[in-house]
Short mmCIF file of C-alpha atoms in Angstrom, two decimals:
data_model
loop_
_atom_site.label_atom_id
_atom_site.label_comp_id
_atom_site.label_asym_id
_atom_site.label_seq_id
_atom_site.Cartn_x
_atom_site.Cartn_y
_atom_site.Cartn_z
CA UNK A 285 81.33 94.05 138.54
CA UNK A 286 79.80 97.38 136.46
CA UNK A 287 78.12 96.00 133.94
CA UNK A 288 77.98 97.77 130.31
CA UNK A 289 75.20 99.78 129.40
CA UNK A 290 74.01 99.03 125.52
CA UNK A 291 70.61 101.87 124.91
CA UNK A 292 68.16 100.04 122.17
CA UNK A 293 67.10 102.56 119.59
CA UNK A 294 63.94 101.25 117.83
CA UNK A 295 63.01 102.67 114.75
CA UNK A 296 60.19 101.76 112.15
CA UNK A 297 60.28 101.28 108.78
CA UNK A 298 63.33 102.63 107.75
CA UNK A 299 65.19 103.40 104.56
CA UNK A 300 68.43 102.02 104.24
CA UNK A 301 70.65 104.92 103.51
CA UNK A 302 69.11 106.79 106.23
CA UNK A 303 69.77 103.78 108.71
CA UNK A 304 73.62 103.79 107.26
CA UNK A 305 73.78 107.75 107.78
CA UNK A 306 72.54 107.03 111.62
CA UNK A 307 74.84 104.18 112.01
CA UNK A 308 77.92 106.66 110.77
CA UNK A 309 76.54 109.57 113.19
CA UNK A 310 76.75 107.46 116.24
CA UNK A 311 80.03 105.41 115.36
CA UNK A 312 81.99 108.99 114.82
CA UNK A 313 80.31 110.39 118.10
CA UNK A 314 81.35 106.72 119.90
CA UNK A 315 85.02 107.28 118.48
CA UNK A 316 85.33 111.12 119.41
CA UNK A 317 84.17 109.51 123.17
CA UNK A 318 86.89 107.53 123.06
CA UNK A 319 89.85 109.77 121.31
CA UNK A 320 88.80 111.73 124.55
CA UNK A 321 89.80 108.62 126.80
CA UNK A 322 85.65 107.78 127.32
CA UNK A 323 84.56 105.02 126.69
CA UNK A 324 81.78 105.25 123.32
CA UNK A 325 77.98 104.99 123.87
CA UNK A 326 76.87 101.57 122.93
CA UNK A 327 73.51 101.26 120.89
CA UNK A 328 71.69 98.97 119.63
CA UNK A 329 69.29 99.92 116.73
CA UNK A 330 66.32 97.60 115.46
CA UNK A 331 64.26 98.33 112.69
CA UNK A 332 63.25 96.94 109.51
CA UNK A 333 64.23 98.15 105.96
CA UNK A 334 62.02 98.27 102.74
CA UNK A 335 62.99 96.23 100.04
CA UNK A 336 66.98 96.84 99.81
CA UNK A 337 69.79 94.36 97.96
CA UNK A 338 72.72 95.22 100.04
CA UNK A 339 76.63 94.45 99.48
CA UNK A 340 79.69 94.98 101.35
CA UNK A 341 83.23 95.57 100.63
CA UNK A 342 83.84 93.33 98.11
CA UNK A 343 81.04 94.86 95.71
CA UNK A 344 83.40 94.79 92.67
CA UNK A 345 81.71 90.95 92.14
CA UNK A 346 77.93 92.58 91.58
CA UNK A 347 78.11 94.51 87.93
CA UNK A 348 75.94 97.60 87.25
CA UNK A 349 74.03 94.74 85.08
CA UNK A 350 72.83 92.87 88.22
CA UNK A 351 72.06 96.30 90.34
CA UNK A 352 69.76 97.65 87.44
CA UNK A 353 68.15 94.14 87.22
CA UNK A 354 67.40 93.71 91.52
CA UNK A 355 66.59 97.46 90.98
CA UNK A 356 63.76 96.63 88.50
CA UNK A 357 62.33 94.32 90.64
CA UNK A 358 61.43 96.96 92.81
CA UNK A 359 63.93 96.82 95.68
CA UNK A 360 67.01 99.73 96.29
CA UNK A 361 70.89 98.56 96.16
CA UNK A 362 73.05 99.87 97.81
CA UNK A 363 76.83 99.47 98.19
CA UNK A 364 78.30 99.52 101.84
CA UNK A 365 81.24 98.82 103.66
CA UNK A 366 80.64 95.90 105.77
CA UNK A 367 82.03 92.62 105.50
CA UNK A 368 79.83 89.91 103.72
CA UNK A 369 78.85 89.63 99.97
CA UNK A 370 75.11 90.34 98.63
CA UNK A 371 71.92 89.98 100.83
CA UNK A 372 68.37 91.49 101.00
CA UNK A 373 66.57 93.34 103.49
CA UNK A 374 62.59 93.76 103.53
CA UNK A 375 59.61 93.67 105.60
CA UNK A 376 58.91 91.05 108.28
CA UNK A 377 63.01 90.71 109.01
CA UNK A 378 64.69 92.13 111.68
CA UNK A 379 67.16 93.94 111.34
CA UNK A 380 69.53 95.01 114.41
CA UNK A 381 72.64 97.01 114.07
CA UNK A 382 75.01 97.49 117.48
CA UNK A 383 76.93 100.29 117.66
CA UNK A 384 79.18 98.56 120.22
CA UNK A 385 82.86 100.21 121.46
CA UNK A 386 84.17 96.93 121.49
CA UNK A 387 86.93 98.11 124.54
CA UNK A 388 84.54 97.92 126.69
CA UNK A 389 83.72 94.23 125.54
CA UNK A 390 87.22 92.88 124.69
CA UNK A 391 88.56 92.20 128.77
CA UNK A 392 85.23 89.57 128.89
CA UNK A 393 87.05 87.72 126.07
CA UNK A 394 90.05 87.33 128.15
CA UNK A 395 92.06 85.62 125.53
CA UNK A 396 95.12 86.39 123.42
CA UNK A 397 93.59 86.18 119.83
CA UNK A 398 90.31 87.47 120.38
CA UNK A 399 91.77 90.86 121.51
CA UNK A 400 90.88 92.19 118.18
CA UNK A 401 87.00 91.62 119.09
CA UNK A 402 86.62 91.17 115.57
CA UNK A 403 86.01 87.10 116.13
CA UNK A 404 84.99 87.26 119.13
CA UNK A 405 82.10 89.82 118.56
CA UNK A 406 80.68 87.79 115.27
CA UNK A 407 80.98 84.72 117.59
CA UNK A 408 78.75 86.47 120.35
CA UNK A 409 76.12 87.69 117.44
CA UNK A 410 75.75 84.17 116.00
CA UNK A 411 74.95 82.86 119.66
CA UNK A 412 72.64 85.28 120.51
CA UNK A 413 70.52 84.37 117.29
CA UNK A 414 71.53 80.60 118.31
CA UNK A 415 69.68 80.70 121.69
CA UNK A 416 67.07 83.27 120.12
CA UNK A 417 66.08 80.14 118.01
CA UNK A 418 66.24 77.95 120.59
CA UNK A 419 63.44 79.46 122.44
CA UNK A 420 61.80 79.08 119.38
CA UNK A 421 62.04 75.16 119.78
CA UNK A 422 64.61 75.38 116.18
CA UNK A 423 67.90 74.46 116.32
CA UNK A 424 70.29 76.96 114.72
CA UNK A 425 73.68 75.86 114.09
CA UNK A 426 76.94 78.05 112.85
CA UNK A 427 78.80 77.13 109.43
CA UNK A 428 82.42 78.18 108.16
CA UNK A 429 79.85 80.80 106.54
CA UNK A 430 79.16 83.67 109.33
CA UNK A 431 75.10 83.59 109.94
CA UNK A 432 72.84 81.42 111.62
CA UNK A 433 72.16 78.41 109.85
CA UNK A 434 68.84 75.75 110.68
CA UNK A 435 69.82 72.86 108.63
CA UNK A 436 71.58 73.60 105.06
CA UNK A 437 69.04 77.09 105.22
CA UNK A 438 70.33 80.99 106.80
CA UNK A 439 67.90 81.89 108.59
CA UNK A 440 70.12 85.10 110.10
CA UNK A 441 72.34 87.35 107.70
CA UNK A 442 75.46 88.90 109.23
CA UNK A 443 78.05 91.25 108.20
CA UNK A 444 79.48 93.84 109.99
CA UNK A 445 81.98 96.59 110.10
CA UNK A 446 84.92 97.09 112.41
CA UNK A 447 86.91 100.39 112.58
CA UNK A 448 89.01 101.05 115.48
CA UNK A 449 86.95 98.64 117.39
CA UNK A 450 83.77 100.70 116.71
CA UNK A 451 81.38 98.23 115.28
CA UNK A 452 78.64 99.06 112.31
CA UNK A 453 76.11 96.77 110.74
CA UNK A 454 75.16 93.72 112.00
CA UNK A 455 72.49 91.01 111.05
CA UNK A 456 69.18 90.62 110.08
CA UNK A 457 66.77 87.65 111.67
CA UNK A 458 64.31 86.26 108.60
CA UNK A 459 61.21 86.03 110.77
CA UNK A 460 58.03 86.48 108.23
CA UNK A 461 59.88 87.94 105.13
CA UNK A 462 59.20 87.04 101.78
CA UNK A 463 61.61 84.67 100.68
CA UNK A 464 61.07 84.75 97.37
CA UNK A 465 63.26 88.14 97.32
CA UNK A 466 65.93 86.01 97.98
CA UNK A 467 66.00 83.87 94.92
CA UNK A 468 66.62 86.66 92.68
CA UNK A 469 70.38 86.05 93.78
CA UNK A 470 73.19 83.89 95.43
CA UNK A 471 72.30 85.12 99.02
CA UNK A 472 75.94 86.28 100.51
CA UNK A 473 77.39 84.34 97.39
CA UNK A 474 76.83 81.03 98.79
CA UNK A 475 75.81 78.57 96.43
CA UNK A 476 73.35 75.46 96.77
CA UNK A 477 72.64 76.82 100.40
CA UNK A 478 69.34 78.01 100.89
CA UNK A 479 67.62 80.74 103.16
CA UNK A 480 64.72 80.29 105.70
CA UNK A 481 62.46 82.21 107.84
CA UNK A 482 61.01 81.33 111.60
CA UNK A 483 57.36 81.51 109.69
CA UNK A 484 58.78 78.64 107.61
CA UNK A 485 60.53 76.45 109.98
CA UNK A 486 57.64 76.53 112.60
CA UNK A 487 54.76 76.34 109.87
CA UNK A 488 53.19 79.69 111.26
CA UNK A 489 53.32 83.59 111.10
CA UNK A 490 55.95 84.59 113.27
CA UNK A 491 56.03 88.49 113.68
CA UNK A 492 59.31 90.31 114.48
CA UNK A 493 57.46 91.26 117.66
CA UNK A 494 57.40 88.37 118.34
CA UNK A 495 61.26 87.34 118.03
CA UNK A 496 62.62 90.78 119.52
CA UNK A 497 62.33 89.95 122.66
CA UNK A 498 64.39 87.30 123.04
CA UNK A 499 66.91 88.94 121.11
CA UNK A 500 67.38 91.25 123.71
CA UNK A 501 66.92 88.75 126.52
CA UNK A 502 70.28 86.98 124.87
CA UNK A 503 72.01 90.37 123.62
CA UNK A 504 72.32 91.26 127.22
CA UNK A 505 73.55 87.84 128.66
CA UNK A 506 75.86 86.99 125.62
CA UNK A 507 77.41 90.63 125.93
CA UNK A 508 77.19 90.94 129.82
CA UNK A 509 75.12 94.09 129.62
CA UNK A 510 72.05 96.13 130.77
CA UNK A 511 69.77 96.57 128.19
CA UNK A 512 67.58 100.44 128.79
CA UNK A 513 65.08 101.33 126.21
CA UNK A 514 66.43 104.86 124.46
CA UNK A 515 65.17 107.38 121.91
CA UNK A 516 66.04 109.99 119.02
CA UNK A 517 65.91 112.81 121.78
CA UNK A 518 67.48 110.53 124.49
CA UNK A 519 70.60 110.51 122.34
CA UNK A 520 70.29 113.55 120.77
CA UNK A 521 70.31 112.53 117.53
CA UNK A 522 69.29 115.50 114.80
CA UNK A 523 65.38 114.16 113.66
CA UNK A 524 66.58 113.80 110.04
CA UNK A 525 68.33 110.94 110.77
CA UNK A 526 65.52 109.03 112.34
CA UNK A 527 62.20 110.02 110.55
CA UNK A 528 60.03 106.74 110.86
CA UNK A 529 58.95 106.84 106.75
CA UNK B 215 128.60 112.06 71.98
CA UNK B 216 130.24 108.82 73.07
CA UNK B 217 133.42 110.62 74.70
CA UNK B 218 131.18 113.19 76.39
CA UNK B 219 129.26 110.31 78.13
CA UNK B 220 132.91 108.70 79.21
CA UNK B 221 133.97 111.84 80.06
CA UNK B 222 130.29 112.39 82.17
CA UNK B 223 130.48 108.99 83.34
CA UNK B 224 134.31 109.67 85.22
CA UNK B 225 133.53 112.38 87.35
CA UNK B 226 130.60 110.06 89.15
CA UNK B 227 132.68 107.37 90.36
CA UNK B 228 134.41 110.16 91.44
CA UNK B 229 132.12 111.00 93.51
CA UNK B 230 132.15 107.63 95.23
CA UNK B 231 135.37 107.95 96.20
CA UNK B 232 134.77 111.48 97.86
CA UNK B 233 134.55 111.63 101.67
CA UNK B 234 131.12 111.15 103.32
CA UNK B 235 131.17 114.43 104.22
CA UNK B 236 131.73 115.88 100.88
CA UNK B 237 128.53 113.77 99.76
CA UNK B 238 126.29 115.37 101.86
CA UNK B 239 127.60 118.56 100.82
CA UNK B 240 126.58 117.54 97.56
CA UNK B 241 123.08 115.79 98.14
CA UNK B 242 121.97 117.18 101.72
CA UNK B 243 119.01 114.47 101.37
CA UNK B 244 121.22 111.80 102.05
CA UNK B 245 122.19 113.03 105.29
CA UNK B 246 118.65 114.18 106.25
CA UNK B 247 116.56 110.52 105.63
CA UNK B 248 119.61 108.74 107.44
CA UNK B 249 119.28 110.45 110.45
CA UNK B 250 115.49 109.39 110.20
CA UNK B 251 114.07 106.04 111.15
CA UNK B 252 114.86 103.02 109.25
CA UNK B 253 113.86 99.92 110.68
CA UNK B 254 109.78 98.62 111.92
CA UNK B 255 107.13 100.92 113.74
CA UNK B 256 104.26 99.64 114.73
CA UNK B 257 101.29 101.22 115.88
CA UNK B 258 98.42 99.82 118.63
CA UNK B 259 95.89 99.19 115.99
CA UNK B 260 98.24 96.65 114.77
CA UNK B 261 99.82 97.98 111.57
CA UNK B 262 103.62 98.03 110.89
CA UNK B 263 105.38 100.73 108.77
CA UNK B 264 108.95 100.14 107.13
CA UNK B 265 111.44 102.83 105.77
CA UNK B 266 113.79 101.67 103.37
CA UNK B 267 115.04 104.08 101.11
CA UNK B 268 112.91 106.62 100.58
CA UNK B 269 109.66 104.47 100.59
CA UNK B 270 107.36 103.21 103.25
CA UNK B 271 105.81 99.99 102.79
CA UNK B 272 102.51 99.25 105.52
CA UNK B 273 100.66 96.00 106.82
CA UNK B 274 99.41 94.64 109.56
CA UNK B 275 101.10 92.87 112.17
CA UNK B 276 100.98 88.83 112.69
CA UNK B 277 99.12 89.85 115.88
CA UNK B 278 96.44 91.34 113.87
CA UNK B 279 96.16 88.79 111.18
CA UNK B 280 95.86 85.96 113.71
CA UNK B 281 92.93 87.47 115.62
CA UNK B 282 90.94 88.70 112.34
CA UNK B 283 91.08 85.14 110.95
CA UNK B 284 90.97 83.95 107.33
CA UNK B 285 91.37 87.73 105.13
CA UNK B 286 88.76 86.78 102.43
CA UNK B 287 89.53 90.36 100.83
CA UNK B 288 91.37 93.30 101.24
CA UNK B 289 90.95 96.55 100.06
CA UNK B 290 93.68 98.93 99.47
CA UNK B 291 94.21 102.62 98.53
CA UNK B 292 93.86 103.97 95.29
CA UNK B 293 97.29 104.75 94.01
CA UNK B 294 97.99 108.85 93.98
CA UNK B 295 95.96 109.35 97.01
CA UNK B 296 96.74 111.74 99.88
CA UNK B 297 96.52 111.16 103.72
CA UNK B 298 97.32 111.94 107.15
CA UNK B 299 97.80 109.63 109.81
CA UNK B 300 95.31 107.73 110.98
CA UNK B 301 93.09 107.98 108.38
CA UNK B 302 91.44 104.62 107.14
CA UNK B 303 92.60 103.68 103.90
CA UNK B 304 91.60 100.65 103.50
CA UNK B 305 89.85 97.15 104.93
CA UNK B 306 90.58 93.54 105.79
CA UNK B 307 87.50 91.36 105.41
CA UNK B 308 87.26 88.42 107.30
CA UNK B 309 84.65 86.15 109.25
CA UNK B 310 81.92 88.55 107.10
CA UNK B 311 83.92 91.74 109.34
CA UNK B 312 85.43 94.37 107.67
CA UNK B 313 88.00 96.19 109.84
CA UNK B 314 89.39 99.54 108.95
CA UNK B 315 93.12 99.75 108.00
CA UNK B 316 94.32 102.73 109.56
CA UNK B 317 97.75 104.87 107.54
CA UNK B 318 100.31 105.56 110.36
CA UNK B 319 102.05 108.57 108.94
CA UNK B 320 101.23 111.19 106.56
CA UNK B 321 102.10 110.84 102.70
CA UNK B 322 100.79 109.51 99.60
CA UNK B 323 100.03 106.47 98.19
CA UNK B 324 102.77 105.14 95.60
CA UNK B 325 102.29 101.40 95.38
CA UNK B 326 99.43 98.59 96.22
CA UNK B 327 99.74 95.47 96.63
CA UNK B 328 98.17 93.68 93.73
CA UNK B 329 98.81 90.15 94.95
CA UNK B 330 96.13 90.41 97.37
CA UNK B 331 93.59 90.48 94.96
CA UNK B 332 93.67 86.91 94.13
CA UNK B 333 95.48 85.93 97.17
CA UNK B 334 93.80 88.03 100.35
CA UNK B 335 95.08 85.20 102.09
CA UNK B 336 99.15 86.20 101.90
CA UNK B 337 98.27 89.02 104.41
CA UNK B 338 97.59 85.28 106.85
CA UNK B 339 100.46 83.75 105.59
CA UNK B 340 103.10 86.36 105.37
CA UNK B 341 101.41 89.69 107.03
CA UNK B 342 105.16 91.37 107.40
CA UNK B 343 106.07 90.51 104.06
CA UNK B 344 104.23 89.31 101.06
CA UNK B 345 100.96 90.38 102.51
CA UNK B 346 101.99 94.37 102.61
CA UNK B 347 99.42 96.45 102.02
CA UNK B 348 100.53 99.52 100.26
CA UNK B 349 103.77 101.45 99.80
CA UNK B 350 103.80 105.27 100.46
CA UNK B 351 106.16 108.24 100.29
CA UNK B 352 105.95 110.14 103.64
CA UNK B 353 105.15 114.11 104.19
CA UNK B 354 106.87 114.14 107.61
CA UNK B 355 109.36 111.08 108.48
CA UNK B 356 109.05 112.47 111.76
CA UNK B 357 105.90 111.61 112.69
CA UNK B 358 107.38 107.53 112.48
CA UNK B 359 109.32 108.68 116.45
CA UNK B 360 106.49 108.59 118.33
CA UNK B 361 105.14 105.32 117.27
CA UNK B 362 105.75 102.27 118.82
CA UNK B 363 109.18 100.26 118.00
CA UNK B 364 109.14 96.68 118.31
CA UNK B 365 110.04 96.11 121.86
CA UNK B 366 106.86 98.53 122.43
CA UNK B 367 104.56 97.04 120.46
CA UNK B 368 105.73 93.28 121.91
CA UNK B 369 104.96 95.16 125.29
CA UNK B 370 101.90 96.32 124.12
CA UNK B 371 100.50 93.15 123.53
CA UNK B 372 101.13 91.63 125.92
CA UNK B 373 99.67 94.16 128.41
CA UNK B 374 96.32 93.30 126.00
CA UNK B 375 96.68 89.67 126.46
CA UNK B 376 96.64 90.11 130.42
CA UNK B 377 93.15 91.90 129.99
#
């Protein structure tokens, strides 16, 4: 059996509206693919953002009030369309996005109701992080609430974006970032929950260096796939999109 | 004034009582959006399109709503909006997804759905008929024959399920 072929695009640093321009370039080229009857390019883009307060579709909840106050703590905010309420993005977390064309997924789901992907595909993400944490010796555990959970504490955001099976977004793995970001709100509006870090569950500094590779070890076995390093030039992406800053 | 409206009021239930083909002779519409489609299309990203009347009202198909899960939110077009077919126009949020509601034909927006607002859920619990998503006047009722009718659409599925 072929498998599929997901390229990892690794980028520094990056700002967040230039990662969501990216993320738009490569799910339009992955949906002209497949208009054509090919199947869509899958990537899979790490990075890390600077200090961002993100929210997804339902940003009608977060008043210009709360933006200007997150913004004056010296973070961005920015409005997207993925699924998911409010959560931050910073050094020391890291942050993947897979551009997957979920046909190409769907047949290893083999079941009626997760022919959408949609379930499925958030399933798959929370048990890669799962077993990412479990090499880590740290049990993480799923909730009704999408993420990775260790205890009553997130220590993996999700929230992605589906459209005609073209995913966006994705989730971001708290491995040294600074927490305390995250009390300046209700972190994806769950309340009394709190968030955690791999530096604070194992009582050391835990780089994202250090946590990437197993995150790719399990991306590929949880999504049957062969992992191959890429590039900007490899997938001819125009340089503005990708400028490490 | 009174007898003019009796007298204006006469001549229409006169026209009720004229031959079918005398009414299209007077309102050619009639005979052009019966000859269209009336009835359920459905297309294979899982939204349905009804023509009643003049107006079509959209969702998404109990298919679609099963495998999305719990709809936490759903956002729907801004009222007086223009679009062709295919174009997103919307989203269903659910399990921290947000999946693209595609328009099937051509028109503008006339109606949304305001119940979903404080109950996303409906789209779960009645996705063919409480939970529509928006109502829309068409640009070309043609465009509705060469989407799937319900016996295609059932076929459809199943020809996903076997995957």
């Amino acid at each position: 059996m072929l498998q599929n072929v997901i390229k990892i695009l690794r980028l520094g640093p990056t700002p967040y509206t230039k990662a969501l321009k990216l993320q738009e370039h490569l799910v339009n080229k992955a949906k002209t693919k497949i208009a054509n009857g090919e199947p869509g390019d899958n990537v899979l883009i790490l990075l890390q953002h600077h200090p961002v307060y993100t929210t997804g579709i339902r940003t009608k909840e977060y008043t210009l009030e709360e933006e200007n106050y997150l913004k004056s703590l010296g973070a961005d905010f920015v409005r997207t369309n993925r699924g998911g309420l409010i959560t931050f993005h910073g050094p020391g977390q890291l942050v993947a996005y897979p551009i997957l064309d979920l046909n190409q997924f769907i047949p290893q789901a083999n079941r009626r109701k997760a022919a959408l992907g949609v379930r499925w595909y958030v399933n798959a993400l929370e048990e890669v992080i799962i077993k990412a944490c479990k090499e880590f010796g740290l049990k993480g555990s799923r909730s009704p609430h999408t993420g990775v959970w260790i205890g009553e504490n997130k220590v993996c955001a999700m929230g992605v974006h589906n459209s005609q099976l073209v995913t966006s977004h994705g989730l971001a793995l708290n491995c040294c970032v600074d927490l305390d970001w995250f009390t300046k709100i209700v972190p994806c509006g769950i309340v009394g929950k709190g968030v955690t870090s791999l530096t604070k569950e194992l009582h050391r500094h835990v780089e994202i260096e250090e946590a990437e590779p197993f995150l790719l070890q399990h991306f590929a076995k949880e999504f049957s796939s062969r992992m191959i390093d890429s590039s900007v030039t490899e997938l001819n992406l125009p340089a503005e999109l990708c400028l490490d800053d | 004034a009174v007898r003019c409206t009796k007298s204006a009021i006469v001549p229409m239930f006169r026209v009720g009582r004229l031959s079918s083909q005398a009414r299209r002779l007077l309102n050619p519409r009639i005979q052009y959006y019966s000859a269209q489609v009336s009835g359920w299309r459905y297309t294979k990203s899982h939204e349905w399109i009804k023509v009643e009347d003049e107006v079509a009202t959209v969702g998404i198909t109990d298919y679609a709503q099963q495998a999305l899960g719990e709809v936490v939110y759903v956002e729907t077009p801004v009222v007086g909006e223009t679009f062709k077919t295919d174009d997103p126009i919307g989203a269903v949020e659910s399990v921290k997804a947000s999946s693209d509601i595609k328009l099937p034909a051509s028109g503008t927006i006339t109606e949304a759905n305001s119940l979903l607002a404080d109950s996303p859920d409906l789209v779960n619990k009645s996705p063919t008929d409480q939970g529509w998503i928006c109502k829309m006047k068409l640009e070309n009722p043609s465009e509705l024959d060469s989407l799937l009718d319900e016996k295609g659409y059932n076929e459809f599925i199943k020809g996903t399920e076997k995957e």
